[in-house]
PDB file of C-alpha atoms in Angstrom:
ATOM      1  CA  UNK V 216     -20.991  29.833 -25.063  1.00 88.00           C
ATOM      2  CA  UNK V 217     -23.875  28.500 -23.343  1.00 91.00           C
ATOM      3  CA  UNK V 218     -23.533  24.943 -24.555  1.00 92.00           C
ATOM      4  CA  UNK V 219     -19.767  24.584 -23.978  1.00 95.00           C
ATOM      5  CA  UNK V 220     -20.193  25.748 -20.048  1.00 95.00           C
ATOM      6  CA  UNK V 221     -22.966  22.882 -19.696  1.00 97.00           C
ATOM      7  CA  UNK V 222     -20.955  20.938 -21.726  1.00 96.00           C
ATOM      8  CA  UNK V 223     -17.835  21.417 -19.465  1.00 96.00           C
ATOM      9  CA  UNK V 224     -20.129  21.208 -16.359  1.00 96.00           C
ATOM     10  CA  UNK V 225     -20.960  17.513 -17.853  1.00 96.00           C
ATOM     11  CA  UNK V 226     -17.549  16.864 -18.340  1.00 96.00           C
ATOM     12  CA  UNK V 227     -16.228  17.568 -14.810  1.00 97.00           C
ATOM     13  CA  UNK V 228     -18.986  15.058 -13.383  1.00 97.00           C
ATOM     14  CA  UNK V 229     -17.343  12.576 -15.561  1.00 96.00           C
ATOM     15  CA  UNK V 230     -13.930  13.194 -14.530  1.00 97.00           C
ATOM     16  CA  UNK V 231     -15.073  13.053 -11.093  1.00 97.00           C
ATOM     17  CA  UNK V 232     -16.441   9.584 -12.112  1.00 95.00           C
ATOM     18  CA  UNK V 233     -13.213   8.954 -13.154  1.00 96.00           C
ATOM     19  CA  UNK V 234     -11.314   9.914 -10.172  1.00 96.00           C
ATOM     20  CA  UNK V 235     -13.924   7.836  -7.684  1.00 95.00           C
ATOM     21  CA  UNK V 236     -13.377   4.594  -9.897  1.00 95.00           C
ATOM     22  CA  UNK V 237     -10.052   4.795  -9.645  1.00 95.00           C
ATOM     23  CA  UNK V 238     -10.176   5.771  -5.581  1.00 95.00           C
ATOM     24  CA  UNK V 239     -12.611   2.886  -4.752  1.00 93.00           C
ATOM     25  CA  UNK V 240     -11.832  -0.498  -5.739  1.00 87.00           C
ATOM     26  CA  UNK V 241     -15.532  -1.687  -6.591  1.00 91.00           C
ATOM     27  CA  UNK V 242     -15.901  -2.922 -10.378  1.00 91.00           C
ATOM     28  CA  UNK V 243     -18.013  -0.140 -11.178  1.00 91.00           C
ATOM     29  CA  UNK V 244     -17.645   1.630 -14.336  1.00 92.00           C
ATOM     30  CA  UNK V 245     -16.817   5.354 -13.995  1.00 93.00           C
ATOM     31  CA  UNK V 246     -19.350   6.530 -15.974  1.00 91.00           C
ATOM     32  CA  UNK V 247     -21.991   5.397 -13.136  1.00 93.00           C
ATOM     33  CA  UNK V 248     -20.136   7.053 -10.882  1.00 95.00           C
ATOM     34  CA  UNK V 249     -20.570  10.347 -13.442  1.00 95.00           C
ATOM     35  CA  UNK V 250     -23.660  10.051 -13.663  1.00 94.00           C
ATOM     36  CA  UNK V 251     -24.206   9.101 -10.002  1.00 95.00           C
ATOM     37  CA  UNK V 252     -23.081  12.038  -8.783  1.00 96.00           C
ATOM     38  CA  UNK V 253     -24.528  13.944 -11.661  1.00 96.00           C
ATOM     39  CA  UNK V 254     -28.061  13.163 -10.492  1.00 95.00           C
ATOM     40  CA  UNK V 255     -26.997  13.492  -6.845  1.00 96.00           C
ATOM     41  CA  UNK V 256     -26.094  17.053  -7.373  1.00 97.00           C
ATOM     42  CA  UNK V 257     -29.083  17.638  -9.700  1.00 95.00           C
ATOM     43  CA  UNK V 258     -31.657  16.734  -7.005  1.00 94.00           C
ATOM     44  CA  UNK V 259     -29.542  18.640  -4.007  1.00 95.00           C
ATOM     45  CA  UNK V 260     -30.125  21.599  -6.109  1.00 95.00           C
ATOM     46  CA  UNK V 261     -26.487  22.070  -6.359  1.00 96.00           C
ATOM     47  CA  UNK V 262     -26.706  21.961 -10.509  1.00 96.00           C
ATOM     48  CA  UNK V 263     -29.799  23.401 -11.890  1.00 96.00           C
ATOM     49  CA  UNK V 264     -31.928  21.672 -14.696  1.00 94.00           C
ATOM     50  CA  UNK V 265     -30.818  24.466 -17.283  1.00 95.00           C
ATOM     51  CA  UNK V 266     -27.477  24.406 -16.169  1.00 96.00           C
ATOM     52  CA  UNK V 267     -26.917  21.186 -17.978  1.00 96.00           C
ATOM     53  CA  UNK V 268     -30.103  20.440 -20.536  1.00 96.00           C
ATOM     54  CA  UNK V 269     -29.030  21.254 -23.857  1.00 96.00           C
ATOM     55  CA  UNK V 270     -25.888  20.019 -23.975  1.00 95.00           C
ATOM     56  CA  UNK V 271     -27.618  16.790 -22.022  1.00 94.00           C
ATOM     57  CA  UNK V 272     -30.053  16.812 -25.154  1.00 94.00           C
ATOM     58  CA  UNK V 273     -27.588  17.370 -27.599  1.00 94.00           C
ATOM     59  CA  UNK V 274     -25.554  14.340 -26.093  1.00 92.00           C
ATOM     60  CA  UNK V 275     -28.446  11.895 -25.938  1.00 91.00           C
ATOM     61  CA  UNK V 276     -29.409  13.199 -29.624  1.00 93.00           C
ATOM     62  CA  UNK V 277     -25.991  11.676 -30.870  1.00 92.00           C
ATOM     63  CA  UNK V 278     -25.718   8.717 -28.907  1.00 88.00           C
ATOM     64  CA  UNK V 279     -26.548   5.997 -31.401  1.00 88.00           C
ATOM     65  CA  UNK V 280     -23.262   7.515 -33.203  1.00 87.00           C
ATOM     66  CA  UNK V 281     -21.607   6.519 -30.060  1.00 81.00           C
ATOM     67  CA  UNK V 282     -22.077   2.740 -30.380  1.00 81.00           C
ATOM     68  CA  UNK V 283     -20.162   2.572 -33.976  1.00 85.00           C
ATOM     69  CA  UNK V 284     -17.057   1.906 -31.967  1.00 84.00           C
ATOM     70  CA  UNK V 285     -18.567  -1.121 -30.152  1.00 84.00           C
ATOM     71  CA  UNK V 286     -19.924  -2.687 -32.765  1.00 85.00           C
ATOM     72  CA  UNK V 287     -17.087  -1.651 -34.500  1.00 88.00           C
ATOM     73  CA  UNK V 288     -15.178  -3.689 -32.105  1.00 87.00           C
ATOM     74  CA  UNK V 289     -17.255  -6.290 -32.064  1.00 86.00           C
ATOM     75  CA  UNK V 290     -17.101  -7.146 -35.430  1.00 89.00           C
ATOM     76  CA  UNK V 291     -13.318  -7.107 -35.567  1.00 91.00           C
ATOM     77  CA  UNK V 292     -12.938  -9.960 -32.831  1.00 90.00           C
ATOM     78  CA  UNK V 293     -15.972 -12.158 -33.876  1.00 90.00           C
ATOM     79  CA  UNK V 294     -13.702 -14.818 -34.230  1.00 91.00           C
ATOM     80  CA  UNK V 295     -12.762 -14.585 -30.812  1.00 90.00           C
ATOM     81  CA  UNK V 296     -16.634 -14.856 -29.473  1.00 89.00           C
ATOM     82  CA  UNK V 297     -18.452 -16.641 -32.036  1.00 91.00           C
ATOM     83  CA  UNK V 298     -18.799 -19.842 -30.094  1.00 92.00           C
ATOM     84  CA  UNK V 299     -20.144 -17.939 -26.730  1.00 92.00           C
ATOM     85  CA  UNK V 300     -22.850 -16.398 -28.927  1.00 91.00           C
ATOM     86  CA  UNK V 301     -25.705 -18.097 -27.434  1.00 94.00           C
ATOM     87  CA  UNK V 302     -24.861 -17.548 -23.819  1.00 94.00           C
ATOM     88  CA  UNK V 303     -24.497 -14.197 -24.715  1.00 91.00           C
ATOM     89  CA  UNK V 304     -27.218 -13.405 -26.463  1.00 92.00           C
ATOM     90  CA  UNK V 305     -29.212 -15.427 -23.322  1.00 96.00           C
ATOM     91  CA  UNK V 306     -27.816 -12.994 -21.062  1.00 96.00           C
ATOM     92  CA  UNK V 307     -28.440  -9.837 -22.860  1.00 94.00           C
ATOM     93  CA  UNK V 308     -32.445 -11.304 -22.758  1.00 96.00           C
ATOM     94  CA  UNK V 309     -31.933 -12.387 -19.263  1.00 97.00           C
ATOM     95  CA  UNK V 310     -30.972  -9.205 -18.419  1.00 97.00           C
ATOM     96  CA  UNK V 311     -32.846  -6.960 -20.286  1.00 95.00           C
ATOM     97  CA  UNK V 312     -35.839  -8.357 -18.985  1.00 97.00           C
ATOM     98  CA  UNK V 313     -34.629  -7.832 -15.328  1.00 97.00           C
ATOM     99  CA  UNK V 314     -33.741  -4.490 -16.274  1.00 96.00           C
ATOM    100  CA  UNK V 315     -37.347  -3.683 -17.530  1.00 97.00           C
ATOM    101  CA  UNK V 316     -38.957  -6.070 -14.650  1.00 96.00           C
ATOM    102  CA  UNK V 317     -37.109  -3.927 -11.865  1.00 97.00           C
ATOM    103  CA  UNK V 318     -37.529  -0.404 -13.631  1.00 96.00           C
ATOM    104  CA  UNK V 319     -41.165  -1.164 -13.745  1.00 95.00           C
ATOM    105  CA  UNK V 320     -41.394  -1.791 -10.163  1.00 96.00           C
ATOM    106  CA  UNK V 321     -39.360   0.969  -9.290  1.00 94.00           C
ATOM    107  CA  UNK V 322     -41.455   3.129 -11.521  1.00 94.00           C
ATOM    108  CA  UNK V 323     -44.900   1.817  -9.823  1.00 94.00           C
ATOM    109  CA  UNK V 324     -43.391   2.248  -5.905  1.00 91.00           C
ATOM    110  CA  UNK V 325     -42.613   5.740  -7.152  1.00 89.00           C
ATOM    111  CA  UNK V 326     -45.951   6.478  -8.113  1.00 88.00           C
ATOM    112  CA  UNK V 327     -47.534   4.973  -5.742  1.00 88.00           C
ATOM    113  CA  UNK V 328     -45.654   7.260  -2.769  1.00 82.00           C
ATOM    114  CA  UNK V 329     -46.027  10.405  -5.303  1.00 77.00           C
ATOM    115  CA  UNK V 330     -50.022   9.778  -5.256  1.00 74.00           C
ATOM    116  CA  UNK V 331     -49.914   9.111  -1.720  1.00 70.00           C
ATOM    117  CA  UNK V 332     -47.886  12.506  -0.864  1.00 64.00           C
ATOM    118  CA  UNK V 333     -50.508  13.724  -3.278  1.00 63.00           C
ATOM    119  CA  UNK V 334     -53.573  12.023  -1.578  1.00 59.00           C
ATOM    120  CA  UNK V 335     -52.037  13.316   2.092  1.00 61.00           C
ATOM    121  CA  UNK V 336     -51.843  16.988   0.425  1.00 62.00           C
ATOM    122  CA  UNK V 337     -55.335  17.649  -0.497  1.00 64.00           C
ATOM    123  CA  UNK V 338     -56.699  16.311   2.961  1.00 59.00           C
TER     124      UNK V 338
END
């Protein structure tokens, strides 16, 4: 019972994602807006930590299984994008580099206030 109520609490973030992407007209996908809101209510202490971890665990413990249906997909209409392979494959670098370049600055401004909060505390 106690992984289908953190299962269903999951699952009402996501419809709210749903409802938001179809209420604002920004080319967001709705599972950011899930999530968004997810975290949101996670650090306003309005969802607690063990109101959602296992079934969080169990989810991320299963996601490769969830990209079958891309590839899936992918492999189906390779026809159709076999001569934009190289600019896609250039992006996905491109951006996964970004992505890592801005996480790890993220990551160091966030440690850097944490340590000064830190610093500031033992003074």
């Amino acid at each position: 019972m106690k992984y289908l109520s953190q299962f269903l609490r999951i699952t009402a973030f996501t419809l709210a994602g749903e409802l938001l992407q179809r209420l604002i007209p920004l080319p967001v996908p709705a599972s950011v807006y899930g999530l968004a809101l997810l975290f949101a209510a996670l650090c306003a202490g309005l969802v607690k930590l063990e109101q959602v971890k296992d079934a969080a665990g169990f989810l991320v413990s299963i996601l490769p299984l969830l990209f079958v249906s891309p590839v899936v997909g992918i492999v189906e209409n390779w026809g159709l994008i076999q001569d934009a392979v190289i600019p896609i494959l250039l992006l996905i670098v491109l951006s996964t580099i970004a992505t890592f370049g801005i996480a790890g600055r993220v990551t160091q401004w966030v440690g850097k206030k944490e340590g000064s909060h830190e610093a500031s505390a033992e003074h």
